[in-house]
Tab-separated table of C-alpha atoms and ligand atoms in Angstrom:
chain	number	residue	atom	x	y	z
A	25	MET	CA	121.440	102.640	86.345
A	26	ARG	CA	118.008	101.876	87.721
A	27	ILE	CA	118.223	101.988	91.524
A	28	ALA	CA	115.457	101.266	93.999
A	29	ILE	CA	115.509	102.828	97.447
A	30	ILE	CA	113.286	101.078	99.954
A	31	GLY	CA	112.249	102.851	103.180
A	32	LEU	CA	111.881	106.611	102.953
A	33	GLY	CA	112.860	107.874	106.366
A	34	TYR	CA	115.611	110.463	106.618
A	35	VAL	CA	118.261	107.936	105.526
A	36	GLY	CA	116.246	106.736	102.518
A	37	LEU	CA	115.337	110.228	101.376
A	38	ALA	CA	118.899	111.484	101.814
A	39	ASN	CA	119.954	108.609	99.542
A	40	VAL	CA	117.268	109.440	96.987
A	41	ALA	CA	118.302	113.107	96.964
A	42	PHE	CA	122.005	112.303	96.743
A	43	LEU	CA	121.568	109.826	93.880
A	44	ALA	CA	119.109	112.089	92.046
A	45	GLU	CA	121.513	115.009	92.169
A	46	SER	CA	124.220	112.985	90.440
A	47	HIS	CA	121.969	112.785	87.322
A	48	ARG	CA	123.366	109.330	86.628
A	49	HIS	CA	120.433	107.187	87.673
A	50	GLU	CA	116.791	106.426	87.284
A	51	LEU	CA	115.342	106.093	90.786
A	52	VAL	CA	112.435	104.180	92.248
A	53	ALA	CA	111.677	105.391	95.766
A	54	PHE	CA	109.494	102.918	97.624
A	55	ASP	CA	107.682	103.067	100.930
A	56	THR	CA	104.695	101.144	102.263
A	57	ASP	CA	103.237	104.325	103.781
A	58	GLU	CA	100.629	105.501	101.244
A	59	SER	CA	100.194	108.924	102.833
A	60	LYS	CA	103.931	109.600	102.781
A	61	ILE	CA	104.168	108.644	99.106
A	62	ALA	CA	101.146	110.827	98.304
A	63	LEU	CA	102.883	113.788	99.962
A	64	LEU	CA	106.177	113.129	98.202
A	65	LYS	CA	104.420	112.897	94.831
A	66	LYS	CA	102.939	116.318	95.490
A	67	GLY	CA	106.403	117.638	96.306
A	68	THR	CA	105.734	117.915	100.018
A	69	PHE	CA	108.437	116.648	102.289
A	70	PRO	CA	107.159	114.655	105.293
A	71	PHE	CA	109.713	116.013	107.783
A	72	SER	CA	112.216	118.820	108.041
A	73	GLU	CA	115.667	117.907	106.780
A	74	ASN	CA	118.170	120.366	105.388
A	75	GLY	CA	118.316	120.632	101.637
A	76	ILE	CA	116.548	117.397	100.725
A	77	ALA	CA	113.153	118.892	99.850
A	78	ALA	CA	114.656	121.311	97.317
A	79	ILE	CA	116.523	118.541	95.489
A	80	LEU	CA	113.550	116.198	95.450
A	81	LYS	CA	111.485	118.952	93.850
A	82	LYS	CA	114.157	119.875	91.335
A	83	GLU	CA	114.876	116.282	90.332
A	84	ALA	CA	111.262	115.076	90.495
A	85	LYS	CA	111.312	113.709	86.930
A	86	ARG	CA	114.111	111.275	87.797
A	87	ILE	CA	112.277	109.816	90.781
A	88	LEU	CA	109.314	107.475	90.815
A	89	PHE	CA	107.728	107.514	94.266
A	90	THR	CA	105.661	104.413	94.752
A	91	THR	CA	104.023	101.928	97.100
A	92	LYS	CA	103.762	99.289	94.361
A	93	GLU	CA	106.221	96.430	94.522
A	94	GLN	CA	105.953	95.690	90.776
A	95	GLU	CA	107.674	99.025	90.137
A	96	LEU	CA	110.812	97.593	91.719
A	97	THR	CA	111.328	95.200	88.854
A	98	GLY	CA	114.462	95.592	86.775
A	99	ALA	CA	116.601	97.552	89.214
A	100	GLU	CA	120.322	96.835	89.276
A	101	ALA	CA	120.611	97.754	92.918
A	102	TYR	CA	118.208	97.820	95.842
A	103	PHE	CA	119.060	100.127	98.731
A	104	PHE	CA	117.500	98.997	102.007
A	105	CYS	CA	116.979	101.978	104.288
A	106	VAL	CA	114.221	100.634	106.531
A	107	GLY	CA	114.196	101.064	110.308
A	108	THR	CA	115.558	98.404	112.651
A	109	PRO	CA	114.005	99.521	115.961
A	110	ALA	CA	114.703	97.840	119.299
A	111	GLN	CA	112.425	95.036	120.453
A	112	ASP	CA	111.496	94.713	124.129
A	113	ASP	CA	114.552	92.540	124.761
A	114	GLY	CA	116.836	95.089	123.049
A	115	GLN	CA	117.441	93.023	119.912
A	116	ALA	CA	117.050	94.773	116.578
A	117	ASP	CA	113.658	94.136	115.040
A	118	LEU	CA	114.411	93.039	111.481
A	119	HIS	CA	110.890	92.489	110.265
A	120	TYR	CA	110.804	95.627	108.078
A	121	LEU	CA	114.019	94.504	106.423
A	122	GLU	CA	112.766	90.943	106.014
A	123	ASN	CA	109.516	92.163	104.453
A	124	ALA	CA	111.421	94.419	102.075
A	125	LEU	CA	113.767	91.615	101.050
A	126	ALA	CA	110.888	89.204	100.497
A	127	MET	CA	109.212	91.816	98.317
A	128	VAL	CA	112.336	92.245	96.164
A	129	GLY	CA	112.637	88.454	96.013
A	130	ARG	CA	109.137	88.333	94.527
A	131	VAL	CA	109.806	90.836	91.744
A	132	ALA	CA	113.467	90.202	90.864
A	133	GLN	CA	115.938	87.348	90.557
A	134	LYS	CA	119.215	89.246	90.600
A	135	GLY	CA	120.838	92.542	91.487
A	136	TYR	CA	122.723	94.137	94.368
A	137	LEU	CA	121.073	94.157	97.773
A	138	ILE	CA	122.688	97.113	99.487
A	139	ILE	CA	122.075	97.179	103.226
A	140	ARG	CA	122.150	100.701	104.595
A	141	SER	CA	120.029	99.918	107.658
A	142	THR	CA	121.924	99.227	110.882
A	143	VAL	CA	121.741	95.469	111.353
A	144	PRO	CA	123.190	92.905	113.764
A	145	VAL	CA	126.511	91.452	112.715
A	146	GLY	CA	125.916	88.391	110.568
A	147	THR	CA	122.716	89.691	108.948
A	148	ALA	CA	124.266	90.193	105.488
A	149	LYS	CA	125.583	86.653	105.515
A	150	ARG	CA	122.151	85.267	106.340
A	151	ILE	CA	120.608	87.380	103.573
A	152	GLN	CA	123.237	86.134	101.131
A	153	ASP	CA	122.400	82.532	102.036
A	154	ASP	CA	118.662	83.149	101.599
A	155	TYR	CA	118.923	85.196	98.382
A	156	SER	CA	121.707	83.429	96.548
A	157	GLY	CA	120.886	84.940	93.138
A	158	PHE	CA	121.668	88.430	94.485
A	159	ARG	CA	124.894	90.049	95.750
A	160	VAL	CA	124.665	91.447	99.275
A	161	ILE	CA	126.711	94.545	100.085
A	162	SER	CA	126.854	96.174	103.508
A	163	LEU	CA	127.082	99.942	103.132
A	164	PRO	CA	126.400	101.352	106.605
A	165	GLU	CA	125.229	104.935	106.735
A	166	PHE	CA	126.817	107.529	109.013
A	167	LEU	CA	124.218	110.267	108.704
A	168	SER	CA	123.024	112.531	111.501
A	169	GLU	CA	119.472	113.793	111.408
A	170	GLY	CA	119.398	117.429	110.407
A	171	SER	CA	122.506	117.076	108.246
A	172	ALA	CA	121.704	113.763	106.539
A	173	LEU	CA	122.180	114.964	102.968
A	174	GLU	CA	125.355	116.860	103.769
A	175	ASP	CA	126.736	113.780	105.568
A	176	GLU	CA	125.806	111.527	102.620
A	177	SER	CA	127.303	113.946	100.082
A	178	ASN	CA	130.499	114.662	102.013
A	179	PRO	CA	131.255	111.566	104.037
A	180	PHE	CA	134.289	111.261	106.321
A	181	ARG	CA	134.697	107.762	104.912
A	182	ILE	CA	132.865	105.083	103.009
A	183	VAL	CA	132.677	101.674	104.618
A	184	VAL	CA	131.901	98.760	102.308
A	185	GLY	CA	131.382	95.200	103.386
A	186	ALA	CA	131.290	92.564	100.658
A	187	ARG	CA	132.670	89.212	99.614
A	188	GLN	CA	133.918	89.685	96.063
A	189	GLU	CA	136.084	92.197	94.267
A	190	GLU	CA	133.287	92.948	91.767
A	191	ASP	CA	131.039	94.042	94.666
A	192	PHE	CA	133.646	96.540	95.848
A	193	LEU	CA	134.044	97.710	92.247
A	194	PHE	CA	130.322	98.311	92.039
A	195	ILE	CA	130.438	100.687	95.023
A	196	ARG	CA	133.640	102.358	93.808
A	197	ASN	CA	131.837	103.101	90.546
A	198	LEU	CA	128.674	104.265	92.303
A	199	ARG	CA	130.710	106.619	94.508
A	200	LYS	CA	133.422	107.438	91.980
A	201	ASN	CA	133.323	111.173	92.705
A	202	ASP	CA	134.189	110.435	96.314
A	203	LEU	CA	136.949	108.096	95.274
A	204	ASN	CA	138.373	110.736	92.908
A	205	ARG	CA	138.405	113.424	95.555
A	206	GLY	CA	140.166	111.198	98.053
A	207	VAL	CA	137.388	110.188	100.438
A	208	PRO	CA	138.806	107.118	102.208
A	209	PHE	CA	137.194	103.831	101.203
A	210	HIS	CA	137.340	101.086	103.779
A	211	GLU	CA	136.673	97.732	102.164
A	212	MET	CA	136.172	94.737	104.393
A	213	SER	CA	133.961	91.751	105.090
A	214	ASN	CA	130.216	92.233	105.589
A	215	GLU	CA	130.624	91.328	109.258
A	216	SER	CA	133.337	93.949	109.781
A	217	ALA	CA	131.249	96.637	108.085
A	218	GLU	CA	128.236	95.752	110.221
A	219	LEU	CA	130.310	95.896	113.382
A	220	CYS	CA	132.000	99.126	112.260
A	221	LYS	CA	128.614	100.864	112.280
A	222	TYR	CA	127.773	99.740	115.824
A	223	ALA	CA	131.291	100.336	117.116
A	224	SER	CA	131.273	103.876	115.686
A	225	ASN	CA	127.927	104.798	117.213
A	226	LEU	CA	128.781	103.231	120.545
A	227	PHE	CA	132.086	105.096	120.602
A	228	LEU	CA	130.357	108.433	120.033
A	229	ALA	CA	127.749	107.555	122.656
A	230	MET	CA	130.548	106.543	125.020
A	231	LYS	CA	132.155	109.974	124.689
A	232	ILE	CA	128.858	111.572	125.686
A	233	SER	CA	128.347	109.240	128.641
A	234	TYR	CA	131.968	109.726	129.668
A	235	ILE	CA	131.632	113.493	129.834
A	236	ASN	CA	128.267	113.146	131.582
A	237	GLU	CA	129.817	110.914	134.216
A	238	MET	CA	132.653	113.413	134.658
A	239	ALA	CA	130.042	116.179	134.867
A	240	ARG	CA	128.411	114.532	137.849
A	241	PHE	CA	131.809	114.147	139.501
A	242	ALA	CA	132.840	117.704	138.603
A	243	GLU	CA	129.899	119.020	140.578
A	244	THR	CA	130.974	117.282	143.732
A	245	LEU	CA	134.488	118.683	143.289
A	246	GLY	CA	133.563	122.264	142.486
A	247	ALA	CA	134.962	121.944	138.941
A	248	ASP	CA	133.275	123.204	135.758
A	249	ILE	CA	132.700	120.497	133.117
A	250	VAL	CA	132.479	122.984	130.224
A	251	ASP	CA	135.978	124.285	131.003
A	252	VAL	CA	137.207	120.736	131.451
A	253	ALA	CA	135.696	119.504	128.147
A	254	ASP	CA	136.953	122.535	126.218
A	255	ALA	CA	140.484	121.889	127.332
A	256	MET	CA	140.238	118.120	126.877
A	257	GLY	CA	138.906	118.482	123.337
A	258	ALA	CA	141.794	120.739	122.335
A	259	ASP	CA	143.931	117.610	122.261
A	260	PRO	CA	143.250	116.313	118.736
A	261	ARG	CA	143.492	112.749	120.021
A	262	ILE	CA	140.381	113.505	122.090
A	263	GLY	CA	138.607	116.127	119.953
A	264	HIS	CA	135.697	118.378	120.904
A	265	ALA	CA	132.949	116.396	119.186
A	266	MET	CA	130.445	114.599	121.429
A	267	LEU	CA	131.914	116.119	124.568
A	268	LYS	CA	128.986	118.329	125.501
A	269	ALA	CA	127.656	117.297	128.875
A	270	GLY	CA	123.886	117.388	129.227
A	271	VAL	CA	120.793	115.392	130.054
A	272	GLY	CA	121.949	112.463	127.915
A	273	TYR	CA	121.617	111.308	124.348
A	274	GLY	CA	118.381	110.308	122.631
A	275	GLY	CA	117.220	109.685	119.088
A	276	SER	CA	116.551	106.643	116.978
A	277	CYS	CA	120.175	105.510	116.811
A	278	PHE	CA	122.443	105.645	119.867
A	279	PRO	CA	119.995	104.196	122.421
A	280	LYS	CA	118.741	101.361	120.218
A	281	ASP	CA	122.137	100.548	118.737
A	282	GLY	CA	123.529	100.236	122.266
A	283	GLN	CA	120.706	97.878	123.183
A	284	ALA	CA	121.119	95.824	120.008
A	285	LEU	CA	124.867	95.432	120.399
A	286	LEU	CA	124.506	94.439	124.041
A	287	ALA	CA	121.753	91.962	123.170
A	288	GLN	CA	123.908	90.374	120.496
A	289	ALA	CA	126.929	90.273	122.798
A	290	GLY	CA	124.828	88.762	125.586
A	291	ALA	CA	123.504	86.082	123.274
A	292	SER	CA	127.055	85.102	122.327
A	293	GLY	CA	128.274	85.138	125.936
A	294	THR	CA	130.446	88.248	125.540
A	295	SER	CA	130.530	91.129	128.049
A	296	LEU	CA	130.887	94.602	126.594
A	297	LEU	CA	131.669	96.529	129.754
A	298	LEU	CA	132.151	99.974	128.231
A	299	SER	CA	128.988	99.656	126.133
A	300	GLU	CA	127.044	98.569	129.205
A	301	ALA	CA	128.332	101.503	131.222
A	302	THR	CA	127.595	103.889	128.346
A	303	SER	CA	123.957	102.824	128.248
A	304	ALA	CA	123.597	102.743	132.031
A	305	ILE	CA	124.973	106.270	132.456
A	306	ASN	CA	122.639	107.508	129.766
A	307	ARG	CA	119.593	105.872	131.343
A	308	THR	CA	120.293	107.600	134.650
A	309	GLN	CA	121.386	110.999	133.315
A	310	PRO	CA	117.851	112.469	133.004
A	311	LEU	CA	117.099	111.260	136.553
A	312	TYR	CA	120.240	112.888	137.894
A	313	PHE	CA	118.994	116.137	136.364
A	314	LEU	CA	115.504	115.594	137.758
A	315	LYS	CA	117.036	115.423	141.234
A	316	LYS	CA	118.229	118.995	140.790
A	317	ILE	CA	114.672	120.116	140.111
A	318	GLU	CA	113.421	118.103	143.087
A	319	LYS	CA	116.082	119.658	145.293
A	320	TYR	CA	115.086	123.158	144.235
A	321	TYR	CA	111.393	122.393	144.704
A	322	PRO	CA	111.059	119.922	147.602
A	323	ALA	CA	107.300	120.236	147.071
A	324	MET	CA	106.766	120.190	143.324
A	325	LYS	CA	103.000	119.843	143.331
A	326	GLY	CA	101.434	122.717	141.423
A	327	VAL	CA	104.758	124.147	140.212
A	328	ARG	CA	104.413	125.407	136.644
A	329	ILE	CA	107.313	124.459	134.433
A	330	ALA	CA	107.831	125.589	130.853
A	331	LEU	CA	109.520	122.654	129.138
A	332	PHE	CA	111.544	123.655	126.075
A	333	GLY	CA	112.888	120.974	123.724
A	334	LEU	CA	110.629	118.027	122.922
A	335	ALA	CA	112.745	116.608	120.092
A	336	TYR	CA	115.843	114.553	120.944
A	337	LYS	CA	118.108	117.296	119.636
A	338	ALA	CA	117.958	120.673	117.920
A	339	ARG	CA	116.770	121.167	114.324
A	340	THR	CA	114.744	117.974	114.100
A	341	GLY	CA	111.132	117.074	114.724
A	342	ASP	CA	112.043	113.565	115.860
A	343	ILE	CA	111.070	112.758	119.440
A	344	ARG	CA	112.206	109.115	119.467
A	345	SER	CA	113.963	108.391	122.800
A	346	ALA	CA	114.030	112.119	123.541
A	347	VAL	CA	114.819	113.104	127.134
A	348	SER	CA	111.511	115.001	127.190
A	349	LEU	CA	109.760	111.618	127.042
A	350	SER	CA	111.632	110.139	129.982
A	351	LEU	CA	111.322	113.243	132.184
A	352	THR	CA	107.681	114.131	131.530
A	353	PRO	CA	106.113	111.174	133.421
A	354	HIS	CA	108.272	111.922	136.488
A	355	LEU	CA	107.340	115.599	136.443
A	356	LEU	CA	103.651	114.802	136.026
A	357	ALA	CA	103.791	112.192	138.810
A	358	ASN	CA	105.201	114.935	141.073
A	359	GLY	CA	102.190	117.131	140.307
A	360	VAL	CA	104.044	119.595	138.063
A	361	GLN	CA	101.975	121.570	135.543
A	362	LEU	CA	103.822	121.582	132.257
A	363	SER	CA	103.579	123.882	129.300
A	364	ALA	CA	105.644	122.236	126.589
A	365	TYR	CA	107.210	123.866	123.561
A	366	ASP	CA	109.422	122.948	120.620
A	367	PRO	CA	109.948	124.963	117.430
A	368	SER	CA	109.117	121.850	115.399
A	369	PRO	CA	105.371	121.327	114.785
A	370	GLU	CA	106.101	117.637	114.164
A	371	ALA	CA	107.764	117.268	117.589
A	372	ARG	CA	104.875	119.106	119.276
A	373	ALA	CA	102.228	116.978	117.575
A	374	ASN	CA	103.944	113.668	118.358
A	375	TYR	CA	104.656	114.644	121.964
A	376	GLN	CA	101.035	115.699	122.394
A	377	LYS	CA	99.860	112.288	121.192
A	378	LEU	CA	101.916	110.621	123.923
A	379	PHE	CA	100.924	113.105	126.641
A	380	PRO	CA	97.406	114.294	125.802
A	381	GLY	CA	97.036	115.869	129.253
A	382	VAL	CA	100.022	118.220	128.862
A	383	LYS	CA	99.521	121.728	127.550
A	384	VAL	CA	101.585	121.933	124.362
A	385	VAL	CA	101.959	125.406	122.882
A	386	ALA	CA	103.205	126.770	119.574
A	387	SER	CA	105.382	129.618	120.817
A	388	LEU	CA	108.091	130.211	123.335
A	389	ALA	CA	106.241	133.244	124.711
A	390	GLU	CA	103.090	131.232	125.365
A	391	ALA	CA	105.069	128.517	127.136
A	392	VAL	CA	106.796	130.824	129.606
A	393	ALA	CA	103.798	133.052	130.412
A	394	GLY	CA	103.174	132.710	134.153
A	395	ALA	CA	105.688	129.848	134.542
A	396	ASP	CA	107.553	129.301	137.793
A	397	ALA	CA	110.507	127.667	136.099
A	398	LEU	CA	112.029	127.081	132.713
A	399	LEU	CA	113.486	123.701	131.766
A	400	LEU	CA	115.740	123.505	128.681
A	401	LEU	CA	116.242	120.060	127.176
A	402	SER	CA	117.603	120.650	123.676
A	403	GLU	CA	120.195	122.896	122.046
A	404	GLU	CA	117.853	124.948	119.809
A	405	SER	CA	119.355	128.331	118.934
A	406	GLU	CA	116.067	129.902	120.034
A	407	PHE	CA	116.702	128.528	123.540
A	408	ALA	CA	120.298	129.701	123.551
A	409	SER	CA	119.367	133.354	122.959
A	410	LEU	CA	116.672	133.995	125.546
A	411	ASP	CA	115.841	137.607	126.354
A	412	GLU	CA	116.155	137.902	130.118
A	413	ALA	CA	114.101	141.088	130.366
A	414	PHE	CA	111.280	139.390	128.490
A	415	LEU	CA	111.422	136.334	130.753
A	416	CYS	CA	111.272	138.615	133.810
A	417	SER	CA	108.244	140.393	132.408
A	418	THR	CA	106.272	137.223	131.759
A	419	MET	CA	107.433	134.485	134.151
A	420	LYS	CA	106.248	134.243	137.709
A	421	GLY	CA	109.275	132.370	139.030
A	422	ARG	CA	112.983	132.970	138.689
A	423	VAL	CA	114.751	129.746	137.922
A	424	ILE	CA	116.154	128.156	134.779
A	425	PHE	CA	117.134	124.481	134.656
A	426	ASP	CA	119.435	124.087	131.686
A	427	GLY	CA	119.979	120.473	130.657
A	428	ARG	CA	122.294	121.473	127.790
A	429	ASN	CA	124.635	124.059	129.345
A	430	LEU	CA	123.579	126.697	126.826
A	431	TYR	CA	124.723	129.633	128.964
A	432	SER	CA	127.656	130.553	131.129
A	433	VAL	CA	126.945	130.082	134.824
A	434	HIS	CA	126.673	133.820	135.567
A	435	HIS	CA	124.845	134.834	132.387
A	436	PHE	CA	121.486	135.448	134.065
A	437	ARG	CA	121.260	138.278	136.559
A	438	TYR	CA	117.703	137.831	137.706
A	439	PHE	CA	117.357	134.040	137.587
A	440	ASP	CA	118.808	131.152	139.511
A	441	TYR	CA	120.545	129.028	136.926
A	442	ILE	CA	121.055	125.308	137.356
A	443	SER	CA	122.917	123.315	134.724
A	444	VAL	CA	125.020	120.179	134.277
A	445	GLY	CA	128.436	119.615	135.851
A	446	ARG	CA	128.845	123.184	137.042
A	447	ALA	CA	128.185	125.352	140.093
A	448	ASN	CA	124.740	126.909	140.249
A	449	GLY	CA	124.330	130.529	139.200
A	450	THR	CA	122.459	132.571	141.773
A	451	ARG	CA	120.349	135.588	140.883
A	452	ILE	CA	121.814	138.865	142.077
A	453	THR	CA	118.541	140.513	142.971
A	454	GLU	CA	114.822	139.908	143.260
A	455	ILE	CA	114.098	143.249	141.588
A	456	LYS	CA	112.671	143.090	138.096
A	457	PRO	CA	114.743	144.992	135.542
B	599	LIG	C1	123.918	109.516	115.200
B	599	LIG	C2	125.380	109.608	114.738
B	599	LIG	O1	125.931	110.867	115.106
B	599	LIG	C3	125.496	109.408	113.227
B	599	LIG	O2	126.878	109.380	112.855
B	599	LIG	C4	124.853	108.071	112.854
B	599	LIG	O3	124.907	107.834	111.463
B	599	LIG	C5	123.389	108.102	113.278
B	599	LIG	O4	123.340	108.275	114.724
B	599	LIG	C6	122.762	106.798	112.869
B	599	LIG	O5	123.122	105.736	113.403
B	599	LIG	O6	121.966	106.789	111.930
B	599	LIG	P1	121.908	111.285	115.373
B	599	LIG	O7	121.248	110.276	116.249
B	599	LIG	O8	121.142	111.919	114.279
B	599	LIG	O9	123.215	110.626	114.652
B	599	LIG	O10	122.343	112.465	116.308
B	599	LIG	P2	123.618	113.087	117.010
B	599	LIG	O11	123.778	114.452	116.478
B	599	LIG	O12	124.778	112.195	116.993
B	599	LIG	O13	123.067	113.241	118.513
B	599	LIG	C7	122.608	112.133	119.272
B	599	LIG	C8	122.267	112.571	120.675
B	599	LIG	O14	123.433	112.892	121.424
B	599	LIG	C9	121.355	113.819	120.780
B	599	LIG	O15	120.367	113.586	121.751
B	599	LIG	C10	122.307	114.919	121.217
B	599	LIG	O16	121.662	115.931	121.949
B	599	LIG	C11	123.273	114.136	122.090
B	599	LIG	N1	124.613	114.759	122.224
B	599	LIG	C12	125.378	114.945	121.125
B	599	LIG	C13	125.084	115.117	123.483
B	599	LIG	O17	124.406	114.957	124.519
B	599	LIG	N2	126.343	115.655	123.586
B	599	LIG	C14	127.136	115.841	122.494
B	599	LIG	O18	128.283	116.337	122.677
B	599	LIG	C15	126.651	115.487	121.244
C-alpha cells in the first residue's frame, strides 16, 4: 500500500518508522519544514527519540521524504500527524490540520484520511462532511515522547473511530499483527475515539495532580508522599503509574489537551470539575515549589542557583510547557543568577533562545561550579546519581531543591534537602568531606 504520513514530529516519525519496519508499504513522509526534510534525506534525525533513527536509516529506500504536495498523489491512506497546539483561549488550533487536508484535497479525490492528531470531538465528522469522497478514520495515538516507537509498536490498545465496517476492516488489516497477537481493538464512533484520547490524557494528568495535591497536604501533616504513593499504587485498581509527586506535568500534550477539553466543554455549557481542578493544581504546583526556595532564601537577590532539567521530562529535548519555563521568570525577577543545564543540546538551545540572559552550560560540572543551590526539575538519571563529594568540592552553598523526589530524604549528609510532599532533610554537618 502507498501511505502518506503528513507532519513529521515525534508522532509522525514514529508512524513512518513503524510502517517502514513492517516492509508492507511504500511510504511518503511529508513535512512543510524544508530543513527538517533535508536532514531526514541525509539520514539525520531532527530530535532524539529511541530507536527511530536506526530504522529510518535502515529502511531509507522505502521512504520518500518530501515537501512537495504532488508526491502525495495516489496514496491509499493519509496519516495526519500534525500538531494541534493551544490557542490563547485554550481551543485547539486546527490550522495545520486544515492546511494538510486542503493539500490532500488538491492532489487526490479518494482514500482514507486517518486522523492521528489530537482533535476536538466532532472534528472527524466535519472533515467527513467537507471531504465526502474520502473516508475519515479517527486513530488517536497514545505515544509518550522518548518511547514513541515502542508505544506505537506495542500498544496497550488500538482505538478506532469510524462510521462503516469497511473502515474498521481497513485498520484491522493495517494492524493485523496486533490483532493476531491479541492487542485489544476498541472500535467505536469517531466522536467516541476523539473523546477517548482526551479522556485518557486527562485521567493520567488527574492522577498526577491528585498526588501533587496530596503531597502539599502530606507536608502539613508530617506524612511522606513517596511512602503514601508507593502503598497506594500497590493496589492494582490504583496502580503506580503517574503517581510521582513533583513540580507538575509539562509537555506538548497534557497541558494543551486539558485546555482544549475545557474550552470545548465551556463552549457547550458543560462543567468538567475534575479536569478544571487538574489543570488548576498543575498551574500552581511550580509556584508552590518556588515558595520553598523563597522560604529558604528570604532574600534571593544574588543567589546563584544551578538549574538542572530544562526539558519537560527526562530523555527528551522538548521544552514545551516545561516547568523550567514557568519557574525561570520568577527566579530572575527575584534577582537569582541561574546557570542552567540539561543533557539534551536541543533543550539547552531552545531554552537559551527564550532566556538569552541566562547562562546555559553544556555540563553538569560547569553548572554547579560555585553555585549556592541546586534545583532539580526533571528525572534525568544523571540527576538521580549525583556525587555528593563532588558537589561539596565545587558548590559554594549546601542546599538541594528536588522537584522530582529523586532521593530519599536523608540521602545527603552535607546538604539541606528540600523536596515535594516530604519533610526536609537537614545536613548533619558543615564540614566538607
Ligand atoms: C503523554 C501521555 O503519557 C501519552 O500516553 C500520550 O499519547 C501523549 O501525552 C500524547 O498525547 O501525545 P508525554 O507528554 O510524552 O505523553 O509524557 P508523559 O511521560 O506522560 O509525562 C508528562 C508529564 O507528566 C511530564 O512532565 C512528567 O514529568 C510528568 N509526570 C509523569 C509526573 O509529574 N508524575 C508522574 O508520575 C508521571
